[in-house]
Coordinates of C-alpha atoms (C1' of nucleotides) in Angstrom, one line a residue:
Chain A
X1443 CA 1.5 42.3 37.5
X1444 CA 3.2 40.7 34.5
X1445 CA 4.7 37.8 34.6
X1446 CA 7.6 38.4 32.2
X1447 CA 8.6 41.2 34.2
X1448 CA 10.8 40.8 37.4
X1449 CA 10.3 43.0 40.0
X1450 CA 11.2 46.3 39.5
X1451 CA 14.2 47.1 41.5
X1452 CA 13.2 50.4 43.3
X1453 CA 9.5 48.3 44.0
X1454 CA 11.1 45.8 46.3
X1455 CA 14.3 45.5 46.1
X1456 CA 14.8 41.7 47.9
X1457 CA 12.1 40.1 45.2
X1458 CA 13.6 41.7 42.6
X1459 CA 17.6 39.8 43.7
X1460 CA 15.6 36.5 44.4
X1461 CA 13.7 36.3 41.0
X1462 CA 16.5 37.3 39.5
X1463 CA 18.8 34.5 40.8
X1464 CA 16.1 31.9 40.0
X1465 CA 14.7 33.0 36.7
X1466 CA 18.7 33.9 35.2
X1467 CA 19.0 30.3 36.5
X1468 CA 21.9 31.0 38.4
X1469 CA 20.9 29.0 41.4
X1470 CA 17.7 27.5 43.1
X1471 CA 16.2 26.9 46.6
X1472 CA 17.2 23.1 47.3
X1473 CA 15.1 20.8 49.9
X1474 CA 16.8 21.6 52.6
X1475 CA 16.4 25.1 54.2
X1476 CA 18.7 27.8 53.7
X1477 CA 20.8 25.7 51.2
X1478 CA 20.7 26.5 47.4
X1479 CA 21.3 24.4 44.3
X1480 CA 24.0 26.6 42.3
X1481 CA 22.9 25.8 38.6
X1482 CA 25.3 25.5 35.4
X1483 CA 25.4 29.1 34.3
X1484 CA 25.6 30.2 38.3
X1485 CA 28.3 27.7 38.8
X1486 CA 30.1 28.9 35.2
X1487 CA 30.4 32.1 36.8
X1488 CA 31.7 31.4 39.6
X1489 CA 34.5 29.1 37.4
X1490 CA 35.6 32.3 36.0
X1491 CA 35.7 33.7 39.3
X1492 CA 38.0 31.2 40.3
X1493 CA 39.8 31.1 37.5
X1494 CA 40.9 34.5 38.1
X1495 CA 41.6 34.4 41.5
X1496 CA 43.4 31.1 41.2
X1497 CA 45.6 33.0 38.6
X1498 CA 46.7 35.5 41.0
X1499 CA 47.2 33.0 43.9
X1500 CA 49.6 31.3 42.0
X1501 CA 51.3 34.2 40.9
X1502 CA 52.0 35.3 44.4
X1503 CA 53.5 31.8 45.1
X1504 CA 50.4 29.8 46.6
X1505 CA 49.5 26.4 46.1
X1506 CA 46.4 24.6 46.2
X1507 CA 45.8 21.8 48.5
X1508 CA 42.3 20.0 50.2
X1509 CA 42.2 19.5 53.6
X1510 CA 39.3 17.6 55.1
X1511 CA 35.4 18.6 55.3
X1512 CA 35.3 17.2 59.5
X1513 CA 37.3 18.6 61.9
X1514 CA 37.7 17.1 66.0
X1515 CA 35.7 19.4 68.2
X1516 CA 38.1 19.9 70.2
X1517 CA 40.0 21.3 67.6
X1518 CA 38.0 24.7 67.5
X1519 CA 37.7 25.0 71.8
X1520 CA 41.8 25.9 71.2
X1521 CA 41.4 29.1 70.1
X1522 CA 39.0 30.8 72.7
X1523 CA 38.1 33.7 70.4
X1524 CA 37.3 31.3 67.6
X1525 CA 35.0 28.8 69.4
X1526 CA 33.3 31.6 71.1
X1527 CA 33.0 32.8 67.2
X1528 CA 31.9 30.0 65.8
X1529 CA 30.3 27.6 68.1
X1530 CA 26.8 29.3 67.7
X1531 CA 26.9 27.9 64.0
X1532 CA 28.3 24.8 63.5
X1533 CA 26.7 21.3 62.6
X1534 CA 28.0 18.8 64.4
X1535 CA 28.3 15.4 63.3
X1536 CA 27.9 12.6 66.5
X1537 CA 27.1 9.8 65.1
X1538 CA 28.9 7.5 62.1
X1539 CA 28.3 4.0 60.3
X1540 CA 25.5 3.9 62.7
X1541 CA 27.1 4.0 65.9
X1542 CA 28.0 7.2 68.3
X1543 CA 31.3 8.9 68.0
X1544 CA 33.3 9.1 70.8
X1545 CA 34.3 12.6 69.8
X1546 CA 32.2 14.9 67.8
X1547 CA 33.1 16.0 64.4
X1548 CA 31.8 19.2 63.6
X1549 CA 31.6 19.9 59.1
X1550 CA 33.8 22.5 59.0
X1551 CA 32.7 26.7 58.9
X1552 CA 36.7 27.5 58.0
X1553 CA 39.4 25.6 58.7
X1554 CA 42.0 27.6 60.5
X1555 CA 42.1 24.7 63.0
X1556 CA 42.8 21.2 61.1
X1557 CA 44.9 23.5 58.7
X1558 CA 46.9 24.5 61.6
X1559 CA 47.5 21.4 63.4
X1560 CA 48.9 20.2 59.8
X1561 CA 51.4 22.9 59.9
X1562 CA 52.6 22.5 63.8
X1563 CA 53.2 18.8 62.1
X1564 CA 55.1 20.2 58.5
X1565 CA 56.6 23.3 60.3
X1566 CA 60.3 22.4 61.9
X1567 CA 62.6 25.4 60.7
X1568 CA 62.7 28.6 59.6
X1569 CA 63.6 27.0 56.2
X1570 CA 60.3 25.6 56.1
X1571 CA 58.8 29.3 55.7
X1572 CA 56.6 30.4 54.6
X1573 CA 53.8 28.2 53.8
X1574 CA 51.6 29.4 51.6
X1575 CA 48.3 27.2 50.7
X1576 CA 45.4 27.7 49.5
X1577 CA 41.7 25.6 49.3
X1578 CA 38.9 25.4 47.2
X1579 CA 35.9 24.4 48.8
X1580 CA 32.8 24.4 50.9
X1581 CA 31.9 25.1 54.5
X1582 CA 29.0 25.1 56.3
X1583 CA 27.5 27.7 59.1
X1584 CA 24.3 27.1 60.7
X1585 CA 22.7 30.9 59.9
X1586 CA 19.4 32.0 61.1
X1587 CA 18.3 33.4 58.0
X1588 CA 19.6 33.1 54.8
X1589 CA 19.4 34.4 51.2
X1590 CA 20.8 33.0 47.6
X1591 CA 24.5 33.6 47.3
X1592 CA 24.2 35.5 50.0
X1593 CA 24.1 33.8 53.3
X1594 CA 23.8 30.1 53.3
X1595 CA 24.1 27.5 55.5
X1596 CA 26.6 25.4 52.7
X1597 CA 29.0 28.0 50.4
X1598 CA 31.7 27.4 48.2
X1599 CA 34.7 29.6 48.3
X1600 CA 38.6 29.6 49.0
X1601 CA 40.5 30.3 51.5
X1602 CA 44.4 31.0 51.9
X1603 CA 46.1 29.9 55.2
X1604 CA 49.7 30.8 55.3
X1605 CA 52.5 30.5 58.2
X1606 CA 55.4 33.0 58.4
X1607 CA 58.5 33.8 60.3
X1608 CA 57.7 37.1 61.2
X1609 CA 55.1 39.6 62.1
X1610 CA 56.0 41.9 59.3
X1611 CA 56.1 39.1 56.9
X1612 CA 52.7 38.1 57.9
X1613 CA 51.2 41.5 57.5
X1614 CA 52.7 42.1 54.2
X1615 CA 50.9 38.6 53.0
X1616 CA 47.5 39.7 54.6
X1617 CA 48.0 43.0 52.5
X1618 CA 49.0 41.0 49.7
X1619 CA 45.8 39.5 49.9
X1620 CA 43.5 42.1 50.1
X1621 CA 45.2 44.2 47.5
X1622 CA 44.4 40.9 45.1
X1623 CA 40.8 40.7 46.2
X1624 CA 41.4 44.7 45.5
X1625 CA 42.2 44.0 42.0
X1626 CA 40.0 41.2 41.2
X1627 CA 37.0 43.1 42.0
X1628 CA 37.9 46.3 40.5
X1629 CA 39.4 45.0 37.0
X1630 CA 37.6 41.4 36.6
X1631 CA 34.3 42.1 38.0
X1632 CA 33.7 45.6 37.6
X1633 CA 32.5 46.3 41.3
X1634 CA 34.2 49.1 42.8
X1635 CA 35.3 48.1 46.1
X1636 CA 36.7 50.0 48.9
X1637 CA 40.2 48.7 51.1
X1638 CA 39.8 48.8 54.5
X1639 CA 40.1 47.9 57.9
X1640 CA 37.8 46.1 60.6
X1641 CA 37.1 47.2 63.9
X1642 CA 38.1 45.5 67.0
X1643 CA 33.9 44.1 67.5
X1644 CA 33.6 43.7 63.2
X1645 CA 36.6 41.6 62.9
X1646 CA 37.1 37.5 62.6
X1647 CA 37.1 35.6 65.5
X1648 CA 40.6 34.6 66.2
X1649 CA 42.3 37.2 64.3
X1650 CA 44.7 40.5 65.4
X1651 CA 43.4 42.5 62.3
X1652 CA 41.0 41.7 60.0
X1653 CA 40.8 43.6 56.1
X1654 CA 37.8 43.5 53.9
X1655 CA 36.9 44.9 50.7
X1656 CA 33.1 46.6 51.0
X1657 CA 31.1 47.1 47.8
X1658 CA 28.5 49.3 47.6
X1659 CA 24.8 47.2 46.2
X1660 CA 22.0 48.8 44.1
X1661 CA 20.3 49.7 47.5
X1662 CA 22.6 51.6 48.6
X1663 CA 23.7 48.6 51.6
X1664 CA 26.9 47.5 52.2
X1665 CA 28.4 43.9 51.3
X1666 CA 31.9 42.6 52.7
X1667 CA 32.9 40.9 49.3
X1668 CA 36.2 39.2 50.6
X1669 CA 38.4 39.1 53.5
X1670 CA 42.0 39.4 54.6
X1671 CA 43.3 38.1 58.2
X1672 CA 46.3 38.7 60.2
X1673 CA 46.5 35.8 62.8
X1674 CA 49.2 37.0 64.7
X1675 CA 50.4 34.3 66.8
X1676 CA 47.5 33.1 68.0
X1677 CA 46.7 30.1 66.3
X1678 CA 50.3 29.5 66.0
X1679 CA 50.3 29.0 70.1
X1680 CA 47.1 26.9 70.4
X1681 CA 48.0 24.5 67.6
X1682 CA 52.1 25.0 68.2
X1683 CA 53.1 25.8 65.1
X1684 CA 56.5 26.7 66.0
X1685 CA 59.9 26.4 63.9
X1686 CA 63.3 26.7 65.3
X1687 CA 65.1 30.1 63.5
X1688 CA 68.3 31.0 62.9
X1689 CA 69.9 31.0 66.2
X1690 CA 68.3 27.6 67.3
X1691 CA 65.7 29.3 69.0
X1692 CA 62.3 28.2 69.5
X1693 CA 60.0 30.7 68.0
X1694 CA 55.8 30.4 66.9
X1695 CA 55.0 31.5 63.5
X1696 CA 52.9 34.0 62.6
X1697 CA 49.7 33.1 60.2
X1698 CA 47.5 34.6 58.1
X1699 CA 44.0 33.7 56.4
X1700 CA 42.2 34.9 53.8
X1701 CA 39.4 34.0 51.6
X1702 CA 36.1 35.0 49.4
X1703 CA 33.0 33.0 48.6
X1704 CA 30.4 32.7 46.4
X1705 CA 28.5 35.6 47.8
X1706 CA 30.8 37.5 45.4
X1707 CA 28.3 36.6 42.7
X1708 CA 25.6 38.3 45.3
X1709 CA 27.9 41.3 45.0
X1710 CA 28.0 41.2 40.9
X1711 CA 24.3 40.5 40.8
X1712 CA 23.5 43.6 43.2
X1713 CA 26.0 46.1 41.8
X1714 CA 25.4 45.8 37.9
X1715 CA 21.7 44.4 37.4
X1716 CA 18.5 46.3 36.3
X1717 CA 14.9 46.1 35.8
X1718 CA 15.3 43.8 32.8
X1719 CA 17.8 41.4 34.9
X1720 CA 21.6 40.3 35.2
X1721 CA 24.3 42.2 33.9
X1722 CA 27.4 40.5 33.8
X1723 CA 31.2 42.0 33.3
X1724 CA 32.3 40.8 29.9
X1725 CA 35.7 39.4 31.7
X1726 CA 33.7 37.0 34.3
X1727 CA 30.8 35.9 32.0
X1728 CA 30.0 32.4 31.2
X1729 CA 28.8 33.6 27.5
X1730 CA 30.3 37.1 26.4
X1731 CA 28.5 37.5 22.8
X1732 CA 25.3 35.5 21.9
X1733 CA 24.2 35.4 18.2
X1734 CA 20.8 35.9 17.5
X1735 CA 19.6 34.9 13.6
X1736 CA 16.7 36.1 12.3
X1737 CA 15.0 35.0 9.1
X1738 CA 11.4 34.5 7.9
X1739 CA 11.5 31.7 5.0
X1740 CA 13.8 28.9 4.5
X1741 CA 16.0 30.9 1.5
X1742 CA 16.5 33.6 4.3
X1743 CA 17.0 30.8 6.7
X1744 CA 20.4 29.3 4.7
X1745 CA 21.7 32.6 3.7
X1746 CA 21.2 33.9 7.1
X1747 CA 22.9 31.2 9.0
X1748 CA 25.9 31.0 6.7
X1749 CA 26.1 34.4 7.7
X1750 CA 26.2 33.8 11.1
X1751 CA 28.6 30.7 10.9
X1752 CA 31.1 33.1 9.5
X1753 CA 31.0 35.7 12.1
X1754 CA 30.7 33.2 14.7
X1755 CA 34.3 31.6 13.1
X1756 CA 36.1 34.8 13.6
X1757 CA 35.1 35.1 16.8
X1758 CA 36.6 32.3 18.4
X1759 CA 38.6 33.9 20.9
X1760 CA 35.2 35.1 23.0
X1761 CA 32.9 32.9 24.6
X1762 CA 30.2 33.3 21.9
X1763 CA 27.0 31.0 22.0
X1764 CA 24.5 30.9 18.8
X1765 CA 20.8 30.8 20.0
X1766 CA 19.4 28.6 16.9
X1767 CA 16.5 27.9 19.0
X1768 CA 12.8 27.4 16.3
X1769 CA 10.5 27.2 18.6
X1770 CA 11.0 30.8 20.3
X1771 CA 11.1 34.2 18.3
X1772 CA 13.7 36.7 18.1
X1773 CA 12.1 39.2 20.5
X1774 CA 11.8 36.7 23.2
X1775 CA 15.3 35.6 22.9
X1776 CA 16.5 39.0 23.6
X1777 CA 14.2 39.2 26.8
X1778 CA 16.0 36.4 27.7
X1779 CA 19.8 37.2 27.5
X1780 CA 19.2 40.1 29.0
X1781 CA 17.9 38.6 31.8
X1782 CA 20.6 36.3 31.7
X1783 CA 23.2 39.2 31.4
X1784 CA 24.5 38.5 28.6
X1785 CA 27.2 41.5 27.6
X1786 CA 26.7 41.8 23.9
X1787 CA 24.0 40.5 21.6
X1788 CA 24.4 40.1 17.6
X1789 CA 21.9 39.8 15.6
X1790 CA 22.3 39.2 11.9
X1791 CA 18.9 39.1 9.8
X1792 CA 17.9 39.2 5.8
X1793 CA 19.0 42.7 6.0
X1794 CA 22.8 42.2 7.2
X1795 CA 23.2 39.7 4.8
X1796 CA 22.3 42.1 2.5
X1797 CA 24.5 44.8 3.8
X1798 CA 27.4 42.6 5.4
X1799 CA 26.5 44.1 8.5
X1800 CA 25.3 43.2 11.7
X1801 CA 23.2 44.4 15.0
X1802 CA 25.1 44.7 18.2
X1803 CA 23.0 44.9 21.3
X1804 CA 25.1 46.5 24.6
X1805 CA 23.2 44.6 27.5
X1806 CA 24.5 47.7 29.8
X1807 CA 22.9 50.5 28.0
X1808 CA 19.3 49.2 27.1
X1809 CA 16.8 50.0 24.3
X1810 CA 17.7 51.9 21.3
X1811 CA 21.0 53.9 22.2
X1812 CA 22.9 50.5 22.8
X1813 CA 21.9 49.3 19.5
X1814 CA 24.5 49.4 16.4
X1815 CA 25.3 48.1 13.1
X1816 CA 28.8 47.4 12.3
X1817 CA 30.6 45.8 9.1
X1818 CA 31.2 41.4 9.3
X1819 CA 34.5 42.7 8.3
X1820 CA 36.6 43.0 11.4
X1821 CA 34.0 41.9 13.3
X1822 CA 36.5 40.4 16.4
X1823 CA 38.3 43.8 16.3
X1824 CA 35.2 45.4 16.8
X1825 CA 33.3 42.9 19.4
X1826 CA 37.2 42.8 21.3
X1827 CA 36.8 46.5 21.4
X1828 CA 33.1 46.5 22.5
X1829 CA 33.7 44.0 25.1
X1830 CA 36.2 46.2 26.5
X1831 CA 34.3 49.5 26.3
X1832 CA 31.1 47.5 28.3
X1833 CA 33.7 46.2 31.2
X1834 CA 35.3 49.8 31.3
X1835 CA 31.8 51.6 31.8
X1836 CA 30.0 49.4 33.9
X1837 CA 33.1 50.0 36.0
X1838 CA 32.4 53.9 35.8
X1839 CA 28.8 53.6 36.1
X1840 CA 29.3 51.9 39.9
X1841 CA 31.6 53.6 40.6
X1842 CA 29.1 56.6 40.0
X1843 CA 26.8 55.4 42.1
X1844 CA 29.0 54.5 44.9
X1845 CA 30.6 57.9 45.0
X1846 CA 26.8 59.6 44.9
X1847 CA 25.6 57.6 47.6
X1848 CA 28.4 58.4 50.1
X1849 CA 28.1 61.6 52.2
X1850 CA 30.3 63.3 54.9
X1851 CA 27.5 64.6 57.4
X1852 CA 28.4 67.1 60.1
X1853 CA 26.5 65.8 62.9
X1854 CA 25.1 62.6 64.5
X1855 CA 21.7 63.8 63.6
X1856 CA 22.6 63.9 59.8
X1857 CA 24.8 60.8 59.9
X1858 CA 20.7 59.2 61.0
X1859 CA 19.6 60.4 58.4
X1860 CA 21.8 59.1 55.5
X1861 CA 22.2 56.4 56.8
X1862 CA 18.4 55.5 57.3
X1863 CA 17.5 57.0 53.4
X1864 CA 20.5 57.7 51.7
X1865 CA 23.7 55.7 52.0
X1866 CA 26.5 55.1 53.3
X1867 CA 28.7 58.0 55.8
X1868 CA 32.2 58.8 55.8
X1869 CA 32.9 60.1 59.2
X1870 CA 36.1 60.8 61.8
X1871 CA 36.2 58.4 64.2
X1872 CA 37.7 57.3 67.5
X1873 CA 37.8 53.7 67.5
X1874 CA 35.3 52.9 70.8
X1875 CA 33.5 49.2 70.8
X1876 CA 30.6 50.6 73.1
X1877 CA 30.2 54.0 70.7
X1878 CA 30.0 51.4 67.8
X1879 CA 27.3 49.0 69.3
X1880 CA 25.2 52.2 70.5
X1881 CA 25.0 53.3 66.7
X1882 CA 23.9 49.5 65.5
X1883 CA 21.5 49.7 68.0
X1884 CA 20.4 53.3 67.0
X1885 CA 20.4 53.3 63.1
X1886 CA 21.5 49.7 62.3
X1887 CA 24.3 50.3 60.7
X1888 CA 27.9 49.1 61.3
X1889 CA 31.3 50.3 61.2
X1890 CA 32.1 48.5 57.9
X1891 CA 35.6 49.6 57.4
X1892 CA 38.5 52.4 57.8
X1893 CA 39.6 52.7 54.6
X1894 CA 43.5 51.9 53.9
X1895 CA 43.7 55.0 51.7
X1896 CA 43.2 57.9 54.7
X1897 CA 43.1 61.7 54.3
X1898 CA 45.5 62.3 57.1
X1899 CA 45.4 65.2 59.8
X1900 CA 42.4 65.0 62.1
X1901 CA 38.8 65.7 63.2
X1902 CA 36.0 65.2 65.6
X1903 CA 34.6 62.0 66.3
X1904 CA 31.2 61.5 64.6
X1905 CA 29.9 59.9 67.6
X1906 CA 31.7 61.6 70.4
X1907 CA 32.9 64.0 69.2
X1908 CA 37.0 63.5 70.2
X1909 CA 39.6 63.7 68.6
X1910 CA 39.9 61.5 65.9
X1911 CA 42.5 60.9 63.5
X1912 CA 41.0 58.4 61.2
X1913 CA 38.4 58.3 58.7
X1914 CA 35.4 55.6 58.9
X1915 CA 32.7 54.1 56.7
X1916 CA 29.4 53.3 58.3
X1917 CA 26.5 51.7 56.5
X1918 CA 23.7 49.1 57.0
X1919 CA 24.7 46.0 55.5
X1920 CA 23.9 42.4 54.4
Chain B
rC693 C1' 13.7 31.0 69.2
rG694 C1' 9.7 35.4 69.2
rG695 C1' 6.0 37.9 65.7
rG696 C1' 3.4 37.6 60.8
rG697 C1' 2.0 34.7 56.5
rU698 C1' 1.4 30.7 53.0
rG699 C1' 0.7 25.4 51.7
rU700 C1' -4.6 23.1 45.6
rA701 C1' -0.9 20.5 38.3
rG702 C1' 6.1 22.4 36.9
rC703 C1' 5.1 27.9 38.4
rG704 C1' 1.4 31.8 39.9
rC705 C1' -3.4 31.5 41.8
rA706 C1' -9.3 30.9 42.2
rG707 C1' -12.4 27.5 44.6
rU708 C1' -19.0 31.0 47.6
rC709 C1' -23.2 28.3 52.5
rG710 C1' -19.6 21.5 53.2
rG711 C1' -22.8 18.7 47.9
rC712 C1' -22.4 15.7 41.6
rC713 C1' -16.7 15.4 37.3
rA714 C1' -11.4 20.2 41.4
rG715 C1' -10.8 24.9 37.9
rC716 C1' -8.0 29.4 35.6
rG717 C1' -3.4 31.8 33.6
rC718 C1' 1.6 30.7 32.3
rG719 C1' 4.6 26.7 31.2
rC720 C1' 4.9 21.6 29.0
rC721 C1' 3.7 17.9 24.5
rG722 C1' 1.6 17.4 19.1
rC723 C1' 0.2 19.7 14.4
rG724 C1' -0.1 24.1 11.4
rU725 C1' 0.7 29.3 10.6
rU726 C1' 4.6 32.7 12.4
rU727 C1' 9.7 35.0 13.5
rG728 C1' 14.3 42.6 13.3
rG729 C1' 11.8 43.5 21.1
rG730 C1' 8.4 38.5 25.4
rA731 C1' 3.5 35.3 18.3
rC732 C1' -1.3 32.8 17.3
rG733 C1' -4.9 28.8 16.4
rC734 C1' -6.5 23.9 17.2
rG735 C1' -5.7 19.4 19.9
rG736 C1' -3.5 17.1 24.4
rA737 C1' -0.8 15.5 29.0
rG738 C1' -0.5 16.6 34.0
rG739 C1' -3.7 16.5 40.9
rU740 C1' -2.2 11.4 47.5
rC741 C1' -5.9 19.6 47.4
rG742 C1' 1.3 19.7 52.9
rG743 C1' 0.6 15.2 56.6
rC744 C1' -2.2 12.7 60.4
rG745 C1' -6.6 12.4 63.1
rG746 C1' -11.7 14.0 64.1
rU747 C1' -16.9 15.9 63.0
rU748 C1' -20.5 14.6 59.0
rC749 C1' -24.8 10.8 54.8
rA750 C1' -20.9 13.8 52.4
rA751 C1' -14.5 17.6 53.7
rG752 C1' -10.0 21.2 49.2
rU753 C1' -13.9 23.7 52.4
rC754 C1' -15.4 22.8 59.5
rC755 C1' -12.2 21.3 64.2
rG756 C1' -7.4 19.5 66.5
rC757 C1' -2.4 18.3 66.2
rC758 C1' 2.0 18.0 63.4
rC759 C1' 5.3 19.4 59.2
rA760 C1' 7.5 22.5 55.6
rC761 C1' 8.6 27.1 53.4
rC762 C1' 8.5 32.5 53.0
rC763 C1' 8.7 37.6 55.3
rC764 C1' 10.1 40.7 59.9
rG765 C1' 13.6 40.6 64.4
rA766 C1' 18.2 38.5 67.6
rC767 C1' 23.6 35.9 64.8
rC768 C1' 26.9 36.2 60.4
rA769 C1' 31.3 35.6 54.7

RNA sequence: CGGGGUGUAGCGCAGUCGGCCAGCGCGCCGCGUUUGGGACGCGGAGGUCGGCGGUUCAAGUCCGCCCACCCCGACCA
């Protein structure tokens, strides 16, 4: 097998995501088990990721704030839903400064709980509404098994709590919130994602509704890529968030929770990449253009790189980076960005000199038919242009794949099938927790959403064959 | 926690029946030639053979215990 090579996608799938990870240097395995080491281009990512979320938090009103890493343990045994949750994978902290707590801290796997008991303490009056806060940070869940970006037992990610007078209000901020996640994923990332709805047995412990946006991955498997919660009341009652409204009456808020982690780099990784590695939307990338020069003797070498000065000077409203590197040659370079996922590679030789040209390289369409030579002149209109042409079709091109890979089958039978070999089903179904835990057992797959955007009217029930009058996603899933 | 596997240089691996100085490829360092799709030559650096104990004149190699990691299952963003 050759070294250089990753391997191939449709060999083994799995090796194929965990060289990648390593080898694009997004992120390594660190000492401990099931923890990874995000490295500086994984983490520049994922600052680009947060920048655009960020950007849309704060255009719906949110504000950032840090609340603390431990958390009482009798904090989480409030919520009975939530500790029954969550309890399974928590790290608990009983000793500090060398002596044994009297009360356990456990590190934090979300932080609905200290979060909440802040707000019972800022909450008073309906004036006070809503609160709307969000956090950057990390949290920690004791999984079994675990995978880069994936599933680890530390992640980074945010997550939005918010407090609000009234049910409605709350709803409309936990829609809010997945119709941003909605948009981030569609427009900044390029993975097509689909809206939905959890079941009752698929949704966050605690919660009265849970949303999620599911991408489809290059094996056809299903990954929940951010999530949207409707509290209801009940963290309001076990923390006593209450504020007195209008009428001087007593009443408990009604909170939401949202939030999306670095496993959306899993989700970029697993919807764009190919055989020769990473392929990252122009919009998220940590380098957009990279400059290749290439030049044989030291005459080529000066007229070559005052070439590449001046193209690099008109492009300073991309993130471009120059790879002057000596001691590597061209050819290996290009292996390289494009394992790195580089969107667009220029490379300006002896011969664009001569011709005022240059090479550009689309990373999303490989080999000869991505490669052309444009004029210097214009150059940022052109790579602008480019850039924007690369986001728009690798947005197309999953979205091709998503729609190919979904099927409606008639029967139980078929729906085996698919989902075994094939993909993912869109079905009737008539919501039933016992139905849904008989078809995990049978085909592994899960219920992962009910799309907002329905059909209407009604049919049988996949499974049982009712009446049904909504339409389901099932799929096996990370 | 159950099943399977692997621990020898930074990475990937070989090491026969126990035997002298532990080896190969890639990578790394130096010099020179190269450079439009993963360059080549020459020279060099780098090892508690996962750990502990045992058998033996002699252990990377045989035995026992322990540890770590990976893969497959039960839990999950």
């Amino acid at each position: 097998m050759d070294e250089k090579k990753l391997t191939p996608k449709s060999e083994n799938y799995s090796d194929w995501y965990n060289q990648l990870v390593q080898r694009a240097e997004l992120a390594d395995y660190a000492p401990v088990r099931g923890c990874m080491v995000v490295r500086p281009y994984g983490w520049s990512l994922w600052e680009n990721i947060q920048a655009a979320l960020d950007s849309r938090f704060k255009a719906t009103g949110h504000k950032n704030a840090a609340f603390p890493l431990f958390i009482p343990m009798s904090f989480l045994e409030k919520e009975k839903e939530h500790v029954e949750g969550f309890s399974p994978e928590l790290a608990v902290v009983t000793i500090g400064g060398g002596s044994e707590l009297e009360e356990p801290l456990i590190v934090r796997p979300t932080s609905e709980t200290i979060i909440g008991y802040m707000y019972s303490k800022w909450i008073q009056s309906y004036r006070d509404l809503p609160v709307l806060i969000n956090q950057w940070g990390n949290v920690v869940r004791w999984e079994m098994r675990t995978r880069l970006f994936l599933r680890t037992l530390e992640f980074y990610w945010q997550e939005g709590h918010t407090a609000h007078a009234t049910a409605e209000e709350a709803e409309e901020e936990t829609l809010r919130m997945l119709d941003i996640y909605t948009d981030f994923a569609v427009n900044e990332a390029a993975v097509p994602v689909i809206p939905g709805r959890k079941s009752e047995s698929e949704k966050f412990a605690g919660a009265v509704r849970s949303y999620t946006i599911e991408g489809m991955m290059g094996d056809t498997k299903a990954l929940q890529a951010g999530t949207s919660h409707n509290l209801g009341q009940n963290f309001a009652k076990a923390f006593e968030i209450q504020y007195l409204d209008q009428n001087n009456t007593l009443q408990h808020c009604w909170t939401t929770s949202w939030g999306l982690s670095t496993r959306f780099i899993g989700a970029i990784i697993m919807t764009h990449g190919d055989d020769q590695g990473l392929i990252l939307p122009p919009r998220l990338a940590p380098t957009q253009v990279v400059i290749v020069p290439i030049f044989r003797k030291e005459e080529e070498q000066q007229a070559v790189m005052a070439a590449v000065d001046k193209v690099k000077a008109q492009l300073s409203e991309f993130r471009v980076e120059i790879d002057d590197r000596m001691e590597v040659t061209p050819g290996f370079k290009f292996n390289e960005w494009e394992l790195k996922g580089v969107p667009l590679r220029l490379e300006i030789g002896p011969k664009d000199v001569a011709k005022n040209s240059v090479a550009l390289a689309r990373r999303d369409i490989p080999g000869r038919d991505g490669k052309s030579f444009v004029p210097q002149d214009g150059i940022a209109e052109t790579v602008g242009n480019m850039l924007d042409t690369i986001q728009a079709d690798m947005l197309a091109k999953a979205t091709q794949f998503r729609d190919e890979h979904i099927f409606e089958p008639k029967d139980y039978d078929e729906f085996k099938e698919i989902v075994k070999n094939d993909g993912w089903c869109y079905v009737w179904w008539k919501p039933n927790a016992a139905n849904e835990a008989q078809i995990k057992e049978d085909t592994k797959a899960t219920l992962r959403c009910i799309p907002m955007d329905q059909p209407g009217g009604k049919g049988k029930c996949i499974f049982s064959g009712e009446e049904a009058t909504e339409k389901a996603y099932f799929a096996r899933a990370y």
